Coordinates of C-alpha atoms in Angstrom, one line a residue:
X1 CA 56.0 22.0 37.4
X2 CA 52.7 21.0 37.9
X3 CA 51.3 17.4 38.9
X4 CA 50.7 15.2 36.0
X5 CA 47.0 14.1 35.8
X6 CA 47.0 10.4 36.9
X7 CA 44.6 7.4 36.4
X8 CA 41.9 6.5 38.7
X9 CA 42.5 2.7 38.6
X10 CA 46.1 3.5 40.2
X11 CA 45.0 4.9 43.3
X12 CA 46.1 3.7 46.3
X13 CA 47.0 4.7 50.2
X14 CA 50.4 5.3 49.3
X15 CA 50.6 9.1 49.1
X16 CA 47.4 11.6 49.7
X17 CA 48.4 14.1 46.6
X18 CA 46.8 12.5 43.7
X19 CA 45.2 14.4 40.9
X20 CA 42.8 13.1 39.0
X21 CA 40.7 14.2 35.7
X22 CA 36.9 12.8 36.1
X23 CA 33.3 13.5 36.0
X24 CA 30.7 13.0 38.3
X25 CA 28.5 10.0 37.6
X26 CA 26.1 10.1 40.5
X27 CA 25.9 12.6 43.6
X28 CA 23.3 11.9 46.8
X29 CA 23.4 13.5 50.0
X30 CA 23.4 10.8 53.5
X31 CA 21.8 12.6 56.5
X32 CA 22.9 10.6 60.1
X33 CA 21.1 9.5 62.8
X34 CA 23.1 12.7 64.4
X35 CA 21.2 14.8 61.6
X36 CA 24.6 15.4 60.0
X37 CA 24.6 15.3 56.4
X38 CA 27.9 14.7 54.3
X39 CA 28.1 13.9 50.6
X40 CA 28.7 10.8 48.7
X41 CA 29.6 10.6 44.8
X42 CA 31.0 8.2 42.4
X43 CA 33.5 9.7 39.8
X44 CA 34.6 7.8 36.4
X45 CA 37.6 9.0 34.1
X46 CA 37.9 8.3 30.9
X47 CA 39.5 5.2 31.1
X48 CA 35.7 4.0 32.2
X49 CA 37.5 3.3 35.7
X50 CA 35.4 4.7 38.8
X51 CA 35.8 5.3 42.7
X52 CA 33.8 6.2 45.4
X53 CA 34.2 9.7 47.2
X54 CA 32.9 11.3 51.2
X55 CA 32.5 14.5 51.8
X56 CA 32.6 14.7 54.9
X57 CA 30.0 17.1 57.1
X58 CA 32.5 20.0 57.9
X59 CA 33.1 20.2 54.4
X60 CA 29.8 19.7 53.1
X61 CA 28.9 23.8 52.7
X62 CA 32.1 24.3 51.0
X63 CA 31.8 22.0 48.3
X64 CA 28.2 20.9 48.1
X65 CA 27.1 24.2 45.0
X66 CA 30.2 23.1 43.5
X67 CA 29.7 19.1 42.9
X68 CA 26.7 18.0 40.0
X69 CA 26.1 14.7 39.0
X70 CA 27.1 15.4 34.7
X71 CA 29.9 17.9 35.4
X72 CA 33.6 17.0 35.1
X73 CA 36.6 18.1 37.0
X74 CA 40.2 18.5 38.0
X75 CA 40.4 17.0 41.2
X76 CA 43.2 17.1 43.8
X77 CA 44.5 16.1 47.1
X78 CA 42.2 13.3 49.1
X79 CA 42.6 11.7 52.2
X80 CA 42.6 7.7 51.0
X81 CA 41.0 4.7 52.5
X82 CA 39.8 1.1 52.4
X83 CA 36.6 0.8 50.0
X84 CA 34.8 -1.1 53.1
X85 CA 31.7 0.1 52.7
X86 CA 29.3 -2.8 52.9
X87 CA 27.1 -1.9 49.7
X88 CA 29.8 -0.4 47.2
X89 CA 29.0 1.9 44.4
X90 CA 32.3 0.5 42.7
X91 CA 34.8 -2.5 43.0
X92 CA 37.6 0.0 43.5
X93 CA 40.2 -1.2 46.7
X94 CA 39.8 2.3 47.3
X95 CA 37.2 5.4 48.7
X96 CA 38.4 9.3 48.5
X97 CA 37.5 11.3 51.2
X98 CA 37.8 15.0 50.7
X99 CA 39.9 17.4 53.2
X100 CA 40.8 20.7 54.2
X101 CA 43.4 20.9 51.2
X102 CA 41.1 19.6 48.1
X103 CA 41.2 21.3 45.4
X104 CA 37.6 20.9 43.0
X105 CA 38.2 22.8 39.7
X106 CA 35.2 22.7 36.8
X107 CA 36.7 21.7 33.9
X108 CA 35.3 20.7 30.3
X109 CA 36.0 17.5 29.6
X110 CA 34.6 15.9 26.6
X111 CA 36.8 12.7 26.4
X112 CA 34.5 11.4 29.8
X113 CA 30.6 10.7 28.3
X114 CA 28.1 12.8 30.2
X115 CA 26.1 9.6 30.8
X116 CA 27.9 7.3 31.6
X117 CA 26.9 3.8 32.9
X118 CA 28.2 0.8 34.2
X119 CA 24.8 -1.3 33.0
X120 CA 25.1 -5.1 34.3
X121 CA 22.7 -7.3 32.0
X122 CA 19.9 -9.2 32.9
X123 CA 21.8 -12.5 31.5
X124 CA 24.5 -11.7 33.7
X125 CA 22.7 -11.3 36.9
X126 CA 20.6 -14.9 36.5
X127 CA 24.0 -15.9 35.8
X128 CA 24.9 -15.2 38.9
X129 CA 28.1 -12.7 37.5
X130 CA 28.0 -10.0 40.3
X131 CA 28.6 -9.0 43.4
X132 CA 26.0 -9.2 46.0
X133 CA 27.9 -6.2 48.1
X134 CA 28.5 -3.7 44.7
X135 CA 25.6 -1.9 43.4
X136 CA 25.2 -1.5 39.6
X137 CA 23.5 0.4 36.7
X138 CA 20.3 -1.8 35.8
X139 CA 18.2 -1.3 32.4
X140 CA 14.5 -3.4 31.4
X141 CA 11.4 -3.3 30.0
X142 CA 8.2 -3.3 32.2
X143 CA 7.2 -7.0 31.5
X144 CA 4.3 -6.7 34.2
X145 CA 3.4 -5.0 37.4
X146 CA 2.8 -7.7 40.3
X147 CA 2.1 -5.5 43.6
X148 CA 2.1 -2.1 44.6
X149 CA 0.9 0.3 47.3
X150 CA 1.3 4.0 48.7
X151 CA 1.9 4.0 52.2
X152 CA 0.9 7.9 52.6
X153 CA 1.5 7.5 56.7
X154 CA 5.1 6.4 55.5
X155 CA 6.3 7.4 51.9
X156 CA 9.5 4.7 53.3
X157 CA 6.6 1.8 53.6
X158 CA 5.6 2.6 49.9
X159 CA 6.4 -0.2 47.5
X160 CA 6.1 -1.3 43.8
X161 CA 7.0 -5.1 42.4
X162 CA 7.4 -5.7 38.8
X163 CA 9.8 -7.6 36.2
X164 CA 12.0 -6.4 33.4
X165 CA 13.5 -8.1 30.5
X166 CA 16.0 -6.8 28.4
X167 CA 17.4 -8.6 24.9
X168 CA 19.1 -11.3 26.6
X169 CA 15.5 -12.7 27.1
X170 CA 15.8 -12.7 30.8
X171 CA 13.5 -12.0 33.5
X172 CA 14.6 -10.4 36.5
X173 CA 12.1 -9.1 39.9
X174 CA 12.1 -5.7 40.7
X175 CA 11.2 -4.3 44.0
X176 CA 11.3 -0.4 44.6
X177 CA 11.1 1.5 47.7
X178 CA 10.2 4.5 49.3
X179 CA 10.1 7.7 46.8
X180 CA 11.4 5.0 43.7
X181 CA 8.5 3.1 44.1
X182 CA 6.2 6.3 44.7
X183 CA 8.0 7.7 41.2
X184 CA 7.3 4.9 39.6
X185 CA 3.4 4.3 40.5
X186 CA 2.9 8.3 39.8
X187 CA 4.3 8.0 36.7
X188 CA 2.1 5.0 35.2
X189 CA -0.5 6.8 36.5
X190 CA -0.1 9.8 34.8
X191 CA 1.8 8.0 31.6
X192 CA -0.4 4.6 31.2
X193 CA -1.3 5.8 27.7
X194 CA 2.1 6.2 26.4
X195 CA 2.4 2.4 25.9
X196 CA 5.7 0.5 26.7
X197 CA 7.7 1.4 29.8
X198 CA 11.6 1.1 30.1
X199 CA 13.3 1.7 33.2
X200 CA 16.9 2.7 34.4
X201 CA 18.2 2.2 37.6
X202 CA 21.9 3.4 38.7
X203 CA 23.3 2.3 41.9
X204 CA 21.1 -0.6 42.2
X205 CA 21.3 -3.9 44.6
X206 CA 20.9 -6.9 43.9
X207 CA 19.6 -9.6 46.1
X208 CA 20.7 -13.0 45.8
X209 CA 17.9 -15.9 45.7
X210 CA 17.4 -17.3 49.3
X211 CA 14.8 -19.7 51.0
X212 CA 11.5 -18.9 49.1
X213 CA 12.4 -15.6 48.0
X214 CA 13.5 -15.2 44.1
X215 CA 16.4 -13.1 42.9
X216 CA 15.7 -9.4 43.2
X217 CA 16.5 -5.9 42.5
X218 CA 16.3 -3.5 45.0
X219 CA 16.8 0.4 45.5
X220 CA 19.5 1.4 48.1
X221 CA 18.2 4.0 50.3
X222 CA 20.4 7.3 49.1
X223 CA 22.3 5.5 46.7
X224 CA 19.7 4.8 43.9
X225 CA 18.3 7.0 41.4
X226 CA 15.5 6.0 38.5
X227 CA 15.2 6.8 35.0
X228 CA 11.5 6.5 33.6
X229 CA 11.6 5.9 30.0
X230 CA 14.2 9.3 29.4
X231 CA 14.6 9.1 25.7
X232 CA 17.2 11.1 26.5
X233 CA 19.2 8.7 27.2
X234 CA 20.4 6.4 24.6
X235 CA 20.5 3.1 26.2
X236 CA 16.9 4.0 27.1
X237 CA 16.1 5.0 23.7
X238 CA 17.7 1.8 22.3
X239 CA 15.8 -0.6 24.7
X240 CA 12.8 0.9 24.2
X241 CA 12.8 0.5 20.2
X242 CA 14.6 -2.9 20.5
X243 CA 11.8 -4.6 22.9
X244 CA 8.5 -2.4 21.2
X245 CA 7.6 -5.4 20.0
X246 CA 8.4 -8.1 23.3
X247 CA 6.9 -5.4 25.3
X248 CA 2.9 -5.5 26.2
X249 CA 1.2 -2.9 26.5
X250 CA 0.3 -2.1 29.9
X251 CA -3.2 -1.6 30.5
X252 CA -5.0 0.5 33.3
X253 CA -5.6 -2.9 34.9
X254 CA -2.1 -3.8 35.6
X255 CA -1.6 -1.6 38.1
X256 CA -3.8 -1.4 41.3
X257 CA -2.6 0.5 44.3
X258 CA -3.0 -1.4 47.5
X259 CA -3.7 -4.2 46.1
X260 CA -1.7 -7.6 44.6
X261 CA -2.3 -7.9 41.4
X262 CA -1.8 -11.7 40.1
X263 CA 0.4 -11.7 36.8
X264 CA -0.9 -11.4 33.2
X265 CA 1.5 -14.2 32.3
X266 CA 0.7 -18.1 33.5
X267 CA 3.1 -20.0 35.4
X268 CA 3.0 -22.4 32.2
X269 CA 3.6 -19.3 29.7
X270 CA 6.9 -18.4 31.8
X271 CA 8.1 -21.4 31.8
X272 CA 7.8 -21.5 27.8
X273 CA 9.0 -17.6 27.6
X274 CA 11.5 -17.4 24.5
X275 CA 12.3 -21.4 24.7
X276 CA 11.4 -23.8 21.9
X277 CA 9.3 -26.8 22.9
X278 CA 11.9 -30.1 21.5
X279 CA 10.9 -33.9 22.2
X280 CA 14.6 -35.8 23.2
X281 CA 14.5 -37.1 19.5
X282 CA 14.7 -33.6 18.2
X283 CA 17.1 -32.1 21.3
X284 CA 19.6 -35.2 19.6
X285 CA 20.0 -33.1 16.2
X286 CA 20.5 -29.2 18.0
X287 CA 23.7 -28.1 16.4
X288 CA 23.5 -24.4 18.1
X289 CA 23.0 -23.3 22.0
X290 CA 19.3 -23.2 22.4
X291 CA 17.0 -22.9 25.6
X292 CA 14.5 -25.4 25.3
X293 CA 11.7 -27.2 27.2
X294 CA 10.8 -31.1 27.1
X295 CA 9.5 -33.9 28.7
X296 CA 11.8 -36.6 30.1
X297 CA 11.8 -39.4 32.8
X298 CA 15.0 -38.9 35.1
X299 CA 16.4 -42.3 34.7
X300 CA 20.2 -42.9 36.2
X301 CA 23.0 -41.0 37.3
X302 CA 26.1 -40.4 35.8
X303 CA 29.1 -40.6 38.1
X304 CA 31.4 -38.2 35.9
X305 CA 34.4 -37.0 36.8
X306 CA 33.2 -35.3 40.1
X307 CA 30.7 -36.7 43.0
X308 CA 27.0 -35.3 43.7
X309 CA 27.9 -32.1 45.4
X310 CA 30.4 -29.5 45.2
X311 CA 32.3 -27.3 47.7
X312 CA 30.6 -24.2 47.9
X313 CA 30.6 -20.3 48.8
X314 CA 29.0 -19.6 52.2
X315 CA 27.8 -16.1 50.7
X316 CA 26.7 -17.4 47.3
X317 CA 26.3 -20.4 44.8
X318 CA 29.7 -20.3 43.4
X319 CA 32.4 -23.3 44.0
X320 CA 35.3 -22.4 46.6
X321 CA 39.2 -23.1 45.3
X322 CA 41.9 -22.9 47.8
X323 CA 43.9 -19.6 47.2
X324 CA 46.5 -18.4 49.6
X325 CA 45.3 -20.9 52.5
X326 CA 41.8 -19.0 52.2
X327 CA 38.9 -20.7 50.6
X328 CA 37.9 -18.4 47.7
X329 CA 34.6 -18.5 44.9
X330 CA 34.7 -16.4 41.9
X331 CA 33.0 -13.4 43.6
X332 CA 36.0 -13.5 46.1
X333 CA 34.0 -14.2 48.9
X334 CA 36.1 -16.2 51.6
X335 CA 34.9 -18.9 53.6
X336 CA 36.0 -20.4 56.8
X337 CA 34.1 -23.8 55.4
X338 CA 33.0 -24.5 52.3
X339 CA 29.2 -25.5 52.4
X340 CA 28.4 -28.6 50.3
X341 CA 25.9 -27.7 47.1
X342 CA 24.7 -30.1 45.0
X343 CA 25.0 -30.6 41.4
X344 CA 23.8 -33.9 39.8
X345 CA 24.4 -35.6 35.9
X346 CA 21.1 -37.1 35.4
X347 CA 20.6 -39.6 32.5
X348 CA 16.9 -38.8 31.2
X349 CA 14.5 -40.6 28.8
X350 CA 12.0 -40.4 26.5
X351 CA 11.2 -43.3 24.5
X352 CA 14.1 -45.1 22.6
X353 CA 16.0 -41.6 23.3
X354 CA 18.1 -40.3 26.3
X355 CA 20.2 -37.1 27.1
X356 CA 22.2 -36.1 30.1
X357 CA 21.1 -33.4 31.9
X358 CA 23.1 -30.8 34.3
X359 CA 20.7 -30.2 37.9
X360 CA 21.5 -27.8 40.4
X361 CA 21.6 -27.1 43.7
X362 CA 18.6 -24.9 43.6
X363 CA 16.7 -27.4 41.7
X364 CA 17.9 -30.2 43.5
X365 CA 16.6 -29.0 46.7
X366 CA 13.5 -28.7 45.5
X367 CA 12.9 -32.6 44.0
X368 CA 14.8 -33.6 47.1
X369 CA 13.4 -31.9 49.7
X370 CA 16.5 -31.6 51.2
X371 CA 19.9 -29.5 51.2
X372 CA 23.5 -31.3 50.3
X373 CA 24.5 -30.2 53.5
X374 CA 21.7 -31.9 55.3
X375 CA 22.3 -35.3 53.0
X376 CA 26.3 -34.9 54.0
X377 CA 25.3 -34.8 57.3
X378 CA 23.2 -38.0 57.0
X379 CA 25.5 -40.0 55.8
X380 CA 28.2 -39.0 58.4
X381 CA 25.6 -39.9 61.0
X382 CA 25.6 -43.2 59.4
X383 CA 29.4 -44.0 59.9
X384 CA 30.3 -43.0 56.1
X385 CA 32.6 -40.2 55.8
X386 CA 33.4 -41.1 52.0
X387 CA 33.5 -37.4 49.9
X388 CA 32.5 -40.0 46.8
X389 CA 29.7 -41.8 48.4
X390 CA 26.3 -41.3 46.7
X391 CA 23.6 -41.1 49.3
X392 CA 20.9 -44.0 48.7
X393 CA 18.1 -41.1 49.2
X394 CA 19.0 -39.5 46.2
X395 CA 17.7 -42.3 44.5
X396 CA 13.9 -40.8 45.1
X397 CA 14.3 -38.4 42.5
X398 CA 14.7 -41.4 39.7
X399 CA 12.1 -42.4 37.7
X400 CA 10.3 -39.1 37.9
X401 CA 9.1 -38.1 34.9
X402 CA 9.2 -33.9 34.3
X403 CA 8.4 -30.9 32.3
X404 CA 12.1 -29.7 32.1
X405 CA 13.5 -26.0 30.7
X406 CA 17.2 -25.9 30.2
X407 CA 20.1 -24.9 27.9
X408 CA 22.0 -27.5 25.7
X409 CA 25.4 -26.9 25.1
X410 CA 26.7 -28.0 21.9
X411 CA 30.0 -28.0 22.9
X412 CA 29.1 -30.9 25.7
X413 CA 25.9 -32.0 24.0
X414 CA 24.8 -31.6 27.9
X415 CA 21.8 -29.9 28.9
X416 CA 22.0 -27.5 32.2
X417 CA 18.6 -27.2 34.2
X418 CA 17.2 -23.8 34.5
X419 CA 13.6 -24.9 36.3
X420 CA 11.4 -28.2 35.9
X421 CA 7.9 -28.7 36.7
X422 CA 5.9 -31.4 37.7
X423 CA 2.3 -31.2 37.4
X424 CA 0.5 -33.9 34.6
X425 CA -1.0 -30.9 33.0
X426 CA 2.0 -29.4 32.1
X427 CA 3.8 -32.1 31.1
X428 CA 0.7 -33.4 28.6
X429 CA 0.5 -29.6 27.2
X430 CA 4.3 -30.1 26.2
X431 CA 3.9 -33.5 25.2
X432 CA 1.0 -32.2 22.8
X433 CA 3.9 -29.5 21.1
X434 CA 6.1 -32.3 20.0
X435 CA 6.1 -32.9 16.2
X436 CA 4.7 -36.3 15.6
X437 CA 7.8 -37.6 12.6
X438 CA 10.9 -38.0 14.4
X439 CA 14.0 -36.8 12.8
X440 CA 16.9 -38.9 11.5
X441 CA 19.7 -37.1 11.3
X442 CA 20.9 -38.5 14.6
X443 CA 18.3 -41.1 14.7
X444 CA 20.5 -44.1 15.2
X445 CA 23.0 -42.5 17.6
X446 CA 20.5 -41.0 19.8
X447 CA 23.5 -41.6 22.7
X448 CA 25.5 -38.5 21.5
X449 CA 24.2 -36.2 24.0
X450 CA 25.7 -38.8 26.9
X451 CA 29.5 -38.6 25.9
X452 CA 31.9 -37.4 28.6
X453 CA 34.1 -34.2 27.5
X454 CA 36.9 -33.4 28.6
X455 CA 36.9 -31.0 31.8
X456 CA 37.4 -27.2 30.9
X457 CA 39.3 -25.5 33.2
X458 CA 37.7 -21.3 33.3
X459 CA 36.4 -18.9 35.4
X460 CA 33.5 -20.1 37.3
X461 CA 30.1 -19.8 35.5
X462 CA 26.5 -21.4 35.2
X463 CA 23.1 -21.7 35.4
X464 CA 20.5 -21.3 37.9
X465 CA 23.0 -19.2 39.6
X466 CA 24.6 -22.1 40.6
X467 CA 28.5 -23.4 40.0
X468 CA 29.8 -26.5 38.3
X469 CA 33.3 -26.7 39.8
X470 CA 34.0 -29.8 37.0
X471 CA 32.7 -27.8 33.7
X472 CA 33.8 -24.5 34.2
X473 CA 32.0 -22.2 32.3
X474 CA 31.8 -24.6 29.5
X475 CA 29.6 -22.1 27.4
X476 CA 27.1 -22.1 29.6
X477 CA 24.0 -19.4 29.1
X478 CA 21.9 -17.1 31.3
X479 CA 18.8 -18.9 32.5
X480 CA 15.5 -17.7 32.4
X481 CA 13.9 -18.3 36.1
X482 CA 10.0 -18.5 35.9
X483 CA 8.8 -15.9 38.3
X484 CA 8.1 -16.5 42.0
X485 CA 5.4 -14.1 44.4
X486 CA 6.8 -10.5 45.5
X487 CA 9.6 -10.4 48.3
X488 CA 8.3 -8.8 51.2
X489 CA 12.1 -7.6 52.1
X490 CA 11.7 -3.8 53.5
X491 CA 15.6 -3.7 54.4
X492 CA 16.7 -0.7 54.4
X493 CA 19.9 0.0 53.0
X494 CA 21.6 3.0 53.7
X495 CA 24.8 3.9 52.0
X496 CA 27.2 5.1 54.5
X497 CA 31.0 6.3 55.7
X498 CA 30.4 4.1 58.7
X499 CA 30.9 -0.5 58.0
X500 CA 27.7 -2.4 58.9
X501 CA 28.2 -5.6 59.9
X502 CA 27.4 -8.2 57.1
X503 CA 25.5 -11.4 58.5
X504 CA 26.6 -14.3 56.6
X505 CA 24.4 -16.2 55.3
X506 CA 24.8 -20.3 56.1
X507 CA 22.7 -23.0 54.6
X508 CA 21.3 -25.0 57.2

């Protein structure tokens, strides 16, 4: 009797002899240092569940005619391992690696999509909702094209920055490498008169915000491969007709090779992008989620249910719980300490009208000038080891009056802080936006957007990429970062059989 065909989400080190109906997603070829090449592919059933397989050099002529990225199979027999690569294709415990007794059969499989894609959106990676160490399928529009060069020396030193947006309204930093980037600058090239560009990219990494650098999405090495507006494709298709009209055109201008080319958005339309401009008055009568920008002067804090800062990831922005004597964040990082982030209630007005706003730890930094860890630090130099004591410094920020962009939540009446600026001119431009009657509809209770609610106890989620370990998710929205210059990261990321070393990152 023949082996039953089993599901690729149950795979694990317990036996070698599983058999497994799937299709190839993606297949790339790794060449070593040692000029050995072996084979790396991702395979997805039709459950929409994937893992990561090696073939390994002394099977690479064997197999490598038989394996195409679209195809779908009946596979049996691996040798099963750890997933420990350190940039994963999937979340899967697991990797396949192919031996002298797999069996590859071509098989037509319809039940599998021939494309299919495990697309993270935009809203989702401002969020902060990924994995820093799993590479995804990424989709956008071409917003703008911010540096690029041909390195024709060094086709690896090649390089093209742009942003993408997709319908979550989102911005999000590109930054392609090597033949990607090259791909991409030849094809606007040859292409710039066919109007709106939408790009997909599978096996992509993203890099988390850190120091001055913005968040960013990168190519791996091997790993990545790049759609250019293949209509073929029907998420392409769909994006493209979705965002014709968000889309500009982009014009033979917008790209110059070996050269920076400054954005054809303002810093001031960025921060606007997609928001509606509401004085505190009008913020007081929102009944829906809405991102929005005002002007307000940051007046008191509000104590809450929680102190200043929160116990964070050492690897990201998320909070850290105690689970199984390890601290843990959402992204199931673990930390040997938690590194203190800050997160601060702010009580801001405008007039006869006030509203609590939600700043984090990004932000913060920035109006502070320095980190929560640093301010912890302080205050333990200063004898005080209390976790609730608010450090008197913090009281600098008070007073300041600011161009703010963030999301109220109707469900707190509580607005979370997605950038701020402070420049006069900015803040008059805003000011000049505001409708001159004031409503009534909440006119004589303009102190509804400073009620406590009650702590909701979910999965870890917020703004800024940032974590409120009090709120919880409580509804909150992706934000929309204003754009920052180019990362100059070149790392090269190789995707490999072989653990690297991850360096973790500590806030100092």
């Amino acid at each position: 009797m023949a082996r039953p065909i089993e599901a690729v989400k149950d795979i694990n080190d317990s036996k070698d002899l599983w058999k497994i109906a799937v299709r190839c997603k993606h297949v790339w070829s790794v060449i070593s240092a040692a000029k050995k090449e072996h084979i790396e592919m991702v395979l997805v059933d039709s459950k929409g569940d994937m893992i990561q397989v090696i073939v390994p050099p002394f099977l690479v002529s064997k197999f490598k005619e038989q394996l195409a990225a679209g195809s779908s199979y009946i596979m049996q027999n691996f040798k099963v391992s750890n997933n420990d690569f350190s940039f994963k294709c999937t979340n899967h415990n697991c990797k396949l690696v192919f031996c002298g007794s797999t069996s590859v059969k071509k098989m037509d499989l319809p039940d599998i999509p021939v494309n299919y894609l495990n697309i993270l959106g935009l809203d989702a990676i401002v969020e902060g909702k990924f994995q820093s160490n799993v590479l995804v399928d990424i989709i956008g529009g071409v917003t703008e094209f911010s540096q690029s060069q041909i390195n024709p020396d060094n086709m690896n030193k090649s390089k093209v920055v742009f942003t993408i947006t997709d319908m979550s309204k989102c911005f999000v930093q590109c930054t392609l490498w090597g033949n990607l980037a090259v791909q991409l600058i030849e094809y606007y090239k040859t292409h710039k008169e066919d109007g709106n560009i939408v790009v997909l990219l599978i096996n992509a990494r993203i890099k988390e915000a850190q120091g001055g650098y913005p968040l960013n999405v990168s190519n791996a090495w091997n790993g990545t491969k790049l759609f250019i507006n293949d209509v073929s494709i029907n998420q392409i298709q769909k994006l493209k007709e979705s965002l014709k009209a968000e889309l500009p055109l982009l014009s033979s201008s917008s790209m110059q090779v070996d050269a920076t080319q400054s954005s054809q958005y303002s810093d001031f339309d960025k921060f606007l992008w997609k928001a509606e401009i509401l004085s505190l008055a009008e913020i007081s009568t929102l009944q829906n989620e809405t991102t929005c920008v005002t002007v307000a002067t940051l007046d008191k804090f509000e104590a809450g249910q929680a102190g200043w800062y929160y116990d964070g990831c050492v690897e990201c922005t998320r909070s850290v719980t105690l689970k199984e004597g390890k601290l843990t964040c959402y992204a199931k990082h673990i930390s040997a300490e938690p590194v203190p982030r800050f997160k601060l209630e702010v009580l801001a007005v405008d007039g006869k009208f006030n509203a609590k706003f939600i700043f984090w730890d990004s932000d913060c930094v920035k109006l502070i000038g320095k980190t929560a860890l640093q301010m912890k630090m302080d205050l333990i130099d200063d004898g005080e080891d209390n976790p609730l004591e608010w450090p008197y410094h913090l009281d600098a920020i008070l007073k300041k009056e600011l161009a703010i962009r963030a999301v109220y939540q109707p469900t707190n009446s509580r607005l979370s802080v997605v950038g701020f600026k402070t420049d006069k001119d900015t803040r008059q431009k805003i000011r000049e936006c505001f409708k001159s009657e004031e409503p009534t509809s909440k006119l004589e209770t303009p102190d509804a957007l400073s009620q406590d609610e009650p702590i909701r106890s979910s999965e870890p989620l917020s703004v800024s990429a940032d974590y409120d370990p009090a709120v919880g998710n409580a509804g909150l929205t992706p934000s929309k970062r204003p754009l920052t210059d180019a990362t100059e990261d070149n790392e090269s990321v190789q995707l490999s059989s072989t653990k690297i070393t991850k360096e973790i990152k500590k806030e100092k």
